[in-house]
CSV table of C-alpha atoms and ligand atoms in Angstrom, one decimal:
chain,number,residue,atom,x,y,z
A,955,MET,CA,-6.3,-4.3,15.0
A,956,ARG,CA,-7.3,-8.1,14.2
A,957,HIS,CA,-6.4,-7.4,10.2
A,958,LEU,CA,-4.1,-5.3,8.3
A,959,ILE,CA,-6.7,-4.0,5.3
A,960,ASP,CA,-7.2,-0.5,5.0
A,961,PHE,CA,-4.4,1.6,7.0
A,962,GLY,CA,-8.1,3.9,6.9
A,963,ASP,CA,-8.8,1.2,9.4
A,964,LEU,CA,-5.5,1.7,11.4
A,965,PRO,CA,-6.6,4.1,14.6
A,966,ARG,CA,-3.6,7.0,14.6
A,967,GLU,CA,-2.4,5.3,18.1
A,968,GLU,CA,-2.4,1.9,16.5
A,969,TRP,CA,-0.4,3.2,14.0
A,970,ASP,CA,1.8,5.8,16.6
A,971,ALA,CA,2.8,2.6,18.1
A,972,LEU,CA,3.8,0.6,15.5
A,973,TYR,CA,5.7,2.7,14.7
A,974,ALA,CA,7.1,3.1,18.0
A,975,ARG,CA,8.0,-0.3,18.2
A,976,ALA,CA,9.7,-0.2,14.2
A,977,SER,CA,11.3,2.8,16.5
A,978,GLN,CA,13.1,0.1,18.9
A,979,ILE,CA,13.8,-3.0,16.3
A,980,MET,CA,15.9,-0.1,14.1
A,981,ASP,CA,17.5,0.9,17.3
A,982,ARG,CA,18.2,-3.0,18.9
A,983,PRO,CA,17.1,-5.7,16.2
A,984,GLN,CA,19.2,-7.6,18.6
A,985,ASP,CA,16.0,-7.7,20.7
A,986,TYR,CA,13.4,-8.8,19.1
A,987,MET,CA,15.6,-12.3,17.1
A,988,ASP,CA,12.7,-15.1,18.9
A,989,ALA,CA,9.8,-12.1,18.8
A,990,CYS,CA,8.3,-14.5,16.2
A,991,HIS,CA,9.9,-17.5,17.9
A,992,GLY,CA,7.5,-20.4,16.3
A,993,ARG,CA,5.4,-18.8,14.2
A,994,VAL,CA,5.0,-19.0,11.1
A,995,CYS,CA,3.9,-16.7,8.0
A,996,CYS,CA,1.7,-18.2,5.0
A,997,SER,CA,2.9,-16.1,1.5
A,998,LEU,CA,0.3,-15.3,-0.7
A,999,PHE,CA,1.5,-13.0,-4.2
A,1000,TYR,CA,-0.5,-13.9,-6.8
A,1001,GLU,CA,1.2,-11.0,-8.6
A,1002,PRO,CA,5.2,-10.4,-9.6
A,1003,SER,CA,6.6,-8.9,-5.9
A,1004,THR,CA,10.2,-8.4,-5.0
A,1005,ARG,CA,10.3,-5.6,-2.4
A,1006,THR,CA,6.8,-6.9,-0.5
A,1007,ASN,CA,7.9,-9.9,-0.5
A,1008,PHE,CA,11.1,-10.0,0.5
A,1009,SER,CA,10.8,-7.7,2.7
A,1010,PHE,CA,7.6,-9.8,4.8
A,1011,GLN,CA,10.2,-12.7,4.3
A,1012,THR,CA,13.3,-11.2,6.0
A,1013,ALA,CA,10.9,-9.6,8.8
A,1014,MET,CA,9.3,-12.5,10.2
A,1015,LEU,CA,12.9,-14.5,9.6
A,1016,ARG,CA,14.9,-12.2,11.9
A,1017,LEU,CA,12.0,-11.9,14.3
A,1018,GLY,CA,12.9,-15.7,14.2
A,1019,GLY,CA,10.0,-17.2,12.8
A,1020,SER,CA,9.5,-18.8,9.1
A,1021,VAL,CA,7.8,-18.2,6.6
A,1022,PHE,CA,6.5,-20.2,3.5
A,1023,GLY,CA,4.0,-19.5,0.5
A,1024,PHE,CA,3.2,-18.9,-3.0
A,1025,ALA,CA,5.5,-16.4,-5.3
A,1026,ASP,CA,3.2,-17.6,-8.5
A,1027,PRO,CA,-0.4,-19.1,-8.9
A,1028,LYS,CA,0.5,-21.2,-11.6
A,1029,SER,CA,2.0,-23.5,-8.7
A,1030,SER,CA,-0.5,-24.1,-6.6
A,1031,SER,CA,-4.7,-25.0,-7.2
A,1032,VAL,CA,-5.3,-22.0,-7.6
A,1033,ALA,CA,-3.7,-22.5,-11.4
A,1034,LYS,CA,-6.3,-26.1,-11.8
A,1035,GLY,CA,-9.3,-23.1,-10.3
A,1036,GLU,CA,-10.0,-23.4,-6.6
A,1037,THR,CA,-11.7,-20.6,-4.8
A,1038,LEU,CA,-9.4,-18.0,-2.4
A,1039,LYS,CA,-12.2,-18.1,0.2
A,1040,ASP,CA,-11.4,-22.0,0.0
A,1041,THR,CA,-7.8,-21.2,-0.8
A,1042,ILE,CA,-7.4,-18.2,2.6
A,1043,LYS,CA,-9.6,-21.2,4.3
A,1044,MET,CA,-6.7,-23.7,3.5
A,1045,VAL,CA,-3.9,-22.1,4.5
A,1046,SER,CA,-5.4,-20.2,7.5
A,1047,GLY,CA,-5.1,-23.8,9.3
A,1048,TYR,CA,-1.1,-24.0,8.5
A,1049,ALA,CA,-0.2,-20.5,9.6
A,1050,ASP,CA,-0.4,-18.0,12.3
A,1051,VAL,CA,-0.9,-14.7,10.1
A,1052,VAL,CA,-1.2,-14.4,6.1
A,1053,VAL,CA,0.7,-12.2,3.3
A,1054,MET,CA,-1.9,-11.7,0.4
A,1055,ARG,CA,-0.9,-9.9,-2.8
A,1056,ASN,CA,-4.3,-9.9,-5.4
A,1057,PRO,CA,-4.5,-8.4,-8.4
A,1058,MET,CA,-8.2,-7.7,-7.1
A,1059,GLU,CA,-9.4,-5.0,-5.9
A,1060,GLY,CA,-10.9,-6.4,-1.9
A,1061,ALA,CA,-9.1,-9.4,-2.2
A,1062,ALA,CA,-7.6,-8.9,1.3
A,1063,LYS,CA,-10.9,-7.9,2.7
A,1064,ALA,CA,-12.5,-10.9,1.1
A,1065,ALA,CA,-10.2,-12.5,2.2
A,1066,SER,CA,-9.9,-11.8,5.8
A,1067,LEU,CA,-14.0,-13.2,6.2
A,1068,TYR,CA,-12.9,-16.4,6.1
A,1069,SER,CA,-9.3,-16.4,7.8
A,1070,ASP,CA,-8.7,-17.6,11.5
A,1071,VAL,CA,-5.9,-15.9,11.2
A,1072,PRO,CA,-4.9,-11.6,10.7
A,1073,ILE,CA,-4.7,-11.1,6.7
A,1074,ILE,CA,-1.7,-8.8,6.1
A,1075,ASN,CA,-2.5,-6.4,2.2
A,1076,ALA,CA,0.2,-7.0,0.4
A,1077,GLY,CA,-1.7,-4.8,-2.7
A,1078,ASP,CA,-5.0,-5.5,-3.8
A,1079,GLY,CA,-5.3,-4.5,-7.0
A,1080,GLY,CA,-4.7,-0.7,-7.8
A,1081,HIS,CA,-6.7,-0.6,-5.1
A,1082,MET,CA,-4.4,0.0,-1.6
A,1083,HIS,CA,-1.2,-0.8,0.2
A,1084,PRO,CA,-1.4,-0.2,3.9
A,1085,THR,CA,2.1,-2.3,4.2
A,1086,GLN,CA,3.9,0.5,1.8
A,1087,THR,CA,2.1,3.5,4.1
A,1088,MET,CA,3.3,2.4,7.0
A,1089,ALA,CA,7.2,2.3,5.5
A,1090,ASP,CA,6.2,6.0,3.3
A,1091,LEU,CA,5.2,7.5,6.6
A,1092,THR,CA,8.3,6.0,8.5
A,1093,THR,CA,10.8,6.5,6.1
A,1094,ILE,CA,9.4,10.2,7.0
A,1095,THR,CA,8.9,9.8,10.9
A,1096,ARG,CA,12.6,9.5,10.8
A,1097,LEU,CA,13.9,11.6,8.8
A,1098,HIS,CA,11.1,14.7,9.1
A,1099,GLY,CA,10.5,14.1,12.6
A,1100,SER,CA,6.5,14.7,11.5
A,1101,VAL,CA,4.3,13.9,9.0
A,1102,ASP,CA,1.7,17.0,9.8
A,1103,GLY,CA,2.2,19.9,8.3
A,1104,LEU,CA,4.3,18.5,5.0
A,1105,SER,CA,3.6,19.4,1.8
A,1106,VAL,CA,3.3,16.2,0.3
A,1107,GLY,CA,3.4,15.8,-3.9
A,1108,LEU,CA,2.5,12.5,-5.7
A,1109,CYS,CA,3.0,12.5,-8.4
A,1110,GLY,CA,2.8,10.3,-11.4
A,1111,ASP,CA,-0.3,7.5,-12.0
A,1112,LEU,CA,-2.9,8.7,-8.6
A,1113,LYS,CA,-5.5,6.6,-10.5
A,1114,ASN,CA,-4.0,2.9,-10.3
A,1115,GLY,CA,-1.5,3.6,-8.2
A,1116,ARG,CA,-2.1,2.1,-4.7
A,1117,THR,CA,0.7,2.9,-2.9
A,1118,VAL,CA,-0.5,6.5,-3.5
A,1119,HIS,CA,-4.8,5.4,-2.9
A,1120,SER,CA,-2.8,3.7,0.8
A,1121,LEU,CA,-0.8,6.9,1.8
A,1122,ILE,CA,-4.2,9.7,1.6
A,1123,LYS,CA,-6.4,7.5,3.5
A,1124,ALA,CA,-3.4,7.5,5.6
A,1125,MET,CA,-2.4,11.3,6.0
A,1126,ALA,CA,-6.3,12.2,7.0
A,1127,LYS,CA,-4.7,11.1,10.9
A,1128,PHE,CA,-2.7,13.2,10.1
A,1129,LYS,CA,-2.6,17.8,11.2
A,1130,ASN,CA,-2.1,19.8,7.9
A,1131,VAL,CA,-0.6,17.9,5.7
A,1132,LYS,CA,-0.9,19.5,2.1
A,1133,PHE,CA,-1.9,17.9,-0.9
A,1134,PHE,CA,0.2,18.9,-4.6
A,1135,LEU,CA,-1.4,15.4,-7.3
A,1136,ILE,CA,0.6,16.1,-9.6
A,1137,ALA,CA,-0.9,13.8,-12.7
A,1138,PRO,CA,-2.2,14.2,-16.5
A,1139,ARG,CA,-5.6,14.4,-16.2
A,1140,ASP,CA,-6.7,10.2,-17.4
A,1141,LEU,CA,-4.1,9.0,-14.5
A,1142,ALA,CA,-6.1,11.8,-11.9
A,1143,ILE,CA,-7.2,10.3,-8.7
A,1144,PRO,CA,-10.0,8.0,-9.0
A,1145,ASP,CA,-13.1,10.0,-7.3
A,1146,TYR,CA,-13.9,7.7,-4.6
A,1147,LEU,CA,-11.0,9.3,-3.1
A,1148,ARG,CA,-11.2,13.0,-3.8
A,1149,GLN,CA,-14.8,12.3,-1.9
A,1150,PHE,CA,-12.6,11.5,1.0
A,1151,MET,CA,-10.4,13.8,1.5
A,1152,LYS,CA,-12.9,16.5,0.4
A,1153,ALA,CA,-14.9,14.3,3.8
A,1154,HIS,CA,-12.0,14.4,5.9
A,1155,ASP,CA,-11.4,18.3,5.0
A,1156,MET,CA,-7.9,17.5,3.4
A,1157,TRP,CA,-5.5,20.6,1.3
A,1158,ASN,CA,-5.3,19.5,-1.9
A,1159,VAL,CA,-4.5,20.7,-5.5
A,1160,GLU,CA,-4.7,18.4,-8.3
A,1161,VAL,CA,-2.0,19.9,-11.2
A,1162,THR,CA,-0.5,18.6,-14.1
A,1163,GLY,CA,2.5,20.0,-14.5
A,1164,LEU,CA,5.6,18.6,-11.9
A,1165,GLU,CA,8.5,21.8,-12.5
A,1166,PRO,CA,6.1,24.9,-10.5
A,1167,VAL,CA,5.4,23.1,-7.8
A,1168,ILE,CA,8.8,21.3,-6.7
A,1169,PRO,CA,10.0,24.4,-4.4
A,1170,GLN,CA,7.0,24.1,-2.3
A,1171,LEU,CA,7.5,21.1,-1.5
A,1172,ASP,CA,8.9,18.6,2.1
A,1173,VAL,CA,8.9,15.0,0.3
A,1174,LEU,CA,7.8,14.5,-3.5
A,1175,TYR,CA,6.3,10.9,-3.7
A,1176,MET,CA,7.3,9.2,-7.1
A,1177,THR,CA,5.4,7.1,-8.7
A,1178,ARG,CA,5.4,4.5,-11.8
A,1179,ILE,CA,2.4,4.1,-14.5
A,1180,GLN,CA,1.2,1.4,-13.9
A,1181,ARG,CA,1.5,-0.2,-17.3
A,1182,GLU,CA,-0.3,-3.5,-15.9
A,1183,ARG,CA,-3.3,-2.3,-15.4
A,1184,PHE,CA,-3.8,-0.5,-18.4
A,1185,VAL,CA,-6.5,-1.8,-20.1
A,1186,ASP,CA,-6.0,0.3,-23.6
A,1187,PRO,CA,-2.4,-0.2,-24.5
A,1188,LEU,CA,-2.2,2.7,-26.7
A,1189,GLU,CA,-2.9,5.0,-23.2
A,1190,TYR,CA,-0.2,3.1,-21.9
A,1191,GLU,CA,1.8,4.2,-24.4
A,1192,ARG,CA,-0.1,8.6,-24.8
A,1193,ASN,CA,1.3,8.1,-20.9
A,1194,LYS,CA,4.4,6.7,-19.8
A,1195,GLY,CA,7.8,8.6,-19.1
A,1196,ILE,CA,5.4,12.0,-18.6
A,1197,TYR,CA,7.0,12.7,-15.4
A,1198,ILE,CA,11.1,12.4,-15.7
A,1199,LEU,CA,12.4,13.7,-11.9
A,1200,SER,CA,16.0,14.2,-12.4
A,1201,ARG,CA,18.9,16.2,-10.9
A,1202,ALA,CA,18.3,19.5,-12.7
A,1203,LYS,CA,15.3,19.5,-11.8
A,1204,LEU,CA,15.9,19.1,-7.8
A,1205,GLU,CA,17.5,22.4,-7.9
A,1206,ARG,CA,15.3,24.6,-7.3
A,1207,ALA,CA,14.0,21.9,-4.6
A,1208,LYS,CA,14.5,22.8,-0.8
A,1209,PRO,CA,17.1,21.1,0.8
A,1210,SER,CA,15.7,19.1,3.1
A,1211,LEU,CA,13.2,17.7,0.3
A,1212,LEU,CA,13.2,13.9,0.5
A,1213,VAL,CA,12.6,12.4,-2.6
A,1214,MET,CA,10.6,9.2,-2.3
A,1215,HIS,CA,10.0,6.0,-4.8
A,1216,PRO,CA,7.9,3.1,-3.4
A,1217,LEU,CA,10.1,1.1,-6.1
A,1218,PRO,CA,10.0,0.0,-8.5
A,1219,ARG,CA,11.3,2.7,-10.7
A,1220,VAL,CA,11.2,2.6,-14.0
A,1221,ASP,CA,12.0,5.7,-16.4
A,1222,GLU,CA,10.5,8.5,-13.1
A,1223,ILE,CA,13.4,8.9,-11.8
A,1224,THR,CA,16.7,9.8,-13.3
A,1225,ILE,CA,20.3,7.9,-11.9
A,1226,ASP,CA,21.3,10.5,-11.4
A,1227,VAL,CA,19.1,11.6,-8.8
A,1228,ASP,CA,20.8,8.8,-6.7
A,1229,ASP,CA,23.5,10.2,-5.2
A,1230,ASP,CA,21.0,13.3,-4.2
A,1231,PRO,CA,21.2,13.5,-0.6
A,1232,ARG,CA,17.5,13.7,-1.4
A,1233,ALA,CA,16.8,11.2,-2.4
A,1234,VAL,CA,15.6,8.3,-0.1
A,1235,TYR,CA,13.6,6.2,-2.2
A,1236,PHE,CA,16.4,3.0,-0.9
A,1237,ASP,CA,16.4,3.2,2.4
A,1238,GLN,CA,12.8,3.8,2.5
A,1239,ALA,CA,13.1,0.0,1.4
A,1240,ARG,CA,15.0,-1.1,4.5
A,1241,TYR,CA,12.6,1.3,6.5
A,1242,GLY,CA,10.0,-0.7,5.2
A,1243,MET,CA,11.3,-4.0,6.6
A,1244,PHE,CA,11.7,-2.4,10.2
A,1245,ALA,CA,7.4,-1.7,9.9
A,1246,ARG,CA,7.3,-5.0,8.6
A,1247,MET,CA,8.2,-6.7,11.7
A,1248,ALA,CA,6.4,-4.7,13.8
A,1249,LEU,CA,3.2,-4.9,12.7
A,1250,LEU,CA,3.7,-8.8,12.2
A,1251,MET,CA,4.9,-9.3,15.8
A,1252,ASP,CA,1.3,-8.0,16.8
A,1253,LEU,CA,-0.7,-9.8,13.9
A,1254,ALA,CA,1.4,-12.7,14.1
A,1255,ASN,CA,1.3,-13.3,17.7
A,1256,GLN,CA,-2.6,-13.6,18.5
A,1257,GLU,CA,-5.2,-16.2,19.3
A,1258,ARG,CA,-6.4,-18.0,16.2
A,1259,ILE,CA,-10.7,-17.3,16.1
A,1260,ALA,CA,-12.7,-18.7,13.6
A,1261,PRO,CA,-15.1,-16.0,11.1
A,1262,ASP,CA,-18.7,-15.3,11.8
A,1263,ALA,CA,-20.6,-17.2,9.2
A,1264,VAL,CA,-21.3,-14.6,5.8
A,1265,GLU,CA,-24.0,-14.2,3.4
A,1266,ILE,CA,-23.2,-15.6,0.3
A,1267,GLY,CA,-23.8,-14.2,-2.6
A,1268,THR,CA,-25.5,-14.9,-5.5
A,1269,LYS,CA,-24.5,-11.5,-8.2
A,1270,PRO,CA,-22.0,-8.6,-8.1
A,1271,VAL,CA,-23.4,-5.8,-6.5
A,1272,CYS,CA,-20.5,-3.8,-7.6
A,1273,HIS,CA,-19.8,-2.8,-10.6
A,1274,ASN,CA,-16.5,-1.8,-11.2
A,1275,PRO,CA,-14.8,-4.8,-13.6
A,1276,ARG,CA,-11.3,-4.8,-11.3
A,1277,CYS,CA,-13.7,-5.6,-7.9
A,1278,VAL,CA,-12.7,-9.1,-6.3
A,1279,THR,CA,-17.1,-9.8,-6.8
A,1280,GLN,CA,-16.8,-10.1,-9.5
A,1281,SER,CA,-15.0,-13.4,-9.8
A,1282,GLU,CA,-15.8,-14.4,-6.1
A,1283,LEU,CA,-19.0,-14.7,-6.3
A,1284,TYR,CA,-20.3,-16.2,-3.5
A,1285,LEU,CA,-19.6,-12.7,-1.9
A,1286,PRO,CA,-22.0,-11.6,0.8
A,1287,PRO,CA,-23.0,-7.5,-0.6
A,1288,LEU,CA,-21.4,-5.4,1.3
A,1289,VAL,CA,-21.5,-1.9,1.7
A,1290,LYS,CA,-20.4,1.5,3.0
A,1291,LYS,CA,-20.3,5.0,3.2
A,1292,ASN,CA,-17.9,7.1,2.3
A,1293,GLY,CA,-19.3,10.7,3.5
A,1294,ASP,CA,-22.8,9.8,1.7
A,1295,VAL,CA,-22.5,8.1,-0.9
A,1296,ASP,CA,-23.0,4.0,0.0
A,1297,CYS,CA,-20.1,1.6,-1.4
A,1298,CYS,CA,-18.7,-1.4,-2.2
A,1299,ALA,CA,-17.3,-2.4,0.8
A,1300,PHE,CA,-14.6,-3.9,-1.2
A,1301,CYS,CA,-12.9,-2.1,-3.8
A,1302,ASP,CA,-14.5,1.3,-2.2
A,1303,ALA,CA,-15.9,2.2,-5.7
A,1304,PRO,CA,-19.3,4.1,-5.6
A,1305,LEU,CA,-22.3,1.6,-6.4
B,1058,NCD,C1,4.6,-0.9,-5.5
B,1058,NCD,C2,3.0,-1.4,-5.6
B,1058,NCD,O1,3.7,-2.6,-5.7
B,1058,NCD,O2,2.5,-1.4,-5.8
B,1058,NCD,N1,5.4,-1.7,-5.2
B,1058,NCD,C3,6.0,-1.6,-3.7
B,1058,NCD,O3,5.1,-2.8,-3.8
B,1058,NCD,N2,7.2,-0.9,-3.6
B,1058,NCD,C4,5.1,0.2,-6.6
B,1058,NCD,C5,4.4,-0.3,-8.1
B,1058,NCD,O4,4.2,-0.9,-8.1
B,1058,NCD,O5,4.8,0.6,-8.5
């Protein structure tokens, strides 16, 4: 693996090796104190973040490496109109690995075309968030023993929630996972993921009610309604507060259920759930740091490799207004297949 852009691109064996490494780090952190000694990580956060940014920073520091970057693009040349390509070409000359969060879908893929060093996607708009998926799978494997055969409820804003999209891509690599997709009709999963699940023969059912399915679940993954992604504020008002998990609702749940959440939570899990032993969302955040340590050990220690030259685009072929090709007009018109359908290779939207 050179870059981590989409969890779907990570072979199962590579994930198993990363998980094994993350487990070893958790058990014997002192053995890894110098694993990234002398290595430098650049973190470019074009969008707000607490956990992801902090956990990458602490991961690198705990491995003996160092970090620079910005958490607010207004303080960088981006505010002067610099292209993503130029920013990446420049910082990839300073750093050994680049962690990037950007509001445009496909931005990390775009960055990877121009970087001499590995790019890690720390969230590209409402599209993907593969390192959150590493945190999620680490949590499930550590606490449940395995991911195979589980019934997983994904609840909330499945349209805009990138953590859910990445998790669905990842689960295609495991056996007999059943998905209960719990969302209001307005916020159901994007069609390309429906096609993806079909192409990968993944059992799933789309429902609007949370309570009726709770007793069947091994994992309940709650998500926030992603206010910042709504074009129409009234649509947000209609959907906010739609699912609220309380302690009372957990009464009929399995004793072994894991209640997960990528955080930050707004109101979708009441505070009285925090003391239930099934609530593991704060552990999940901590496991994420170890998973990121395992990833950084691999990627920050790679050789620099100048990327191949790519075609210069003239106008976007993708019609998704949130796709990075709409704002970075020089990007090449890359296409990929999802089943039989031609899709944008940056944001996955059907062409
Ligand atoms: C998530 C994100 O940024 O997508 N947060 C995180 O990285 N842990 C979830 C969210 O913002 O709702």
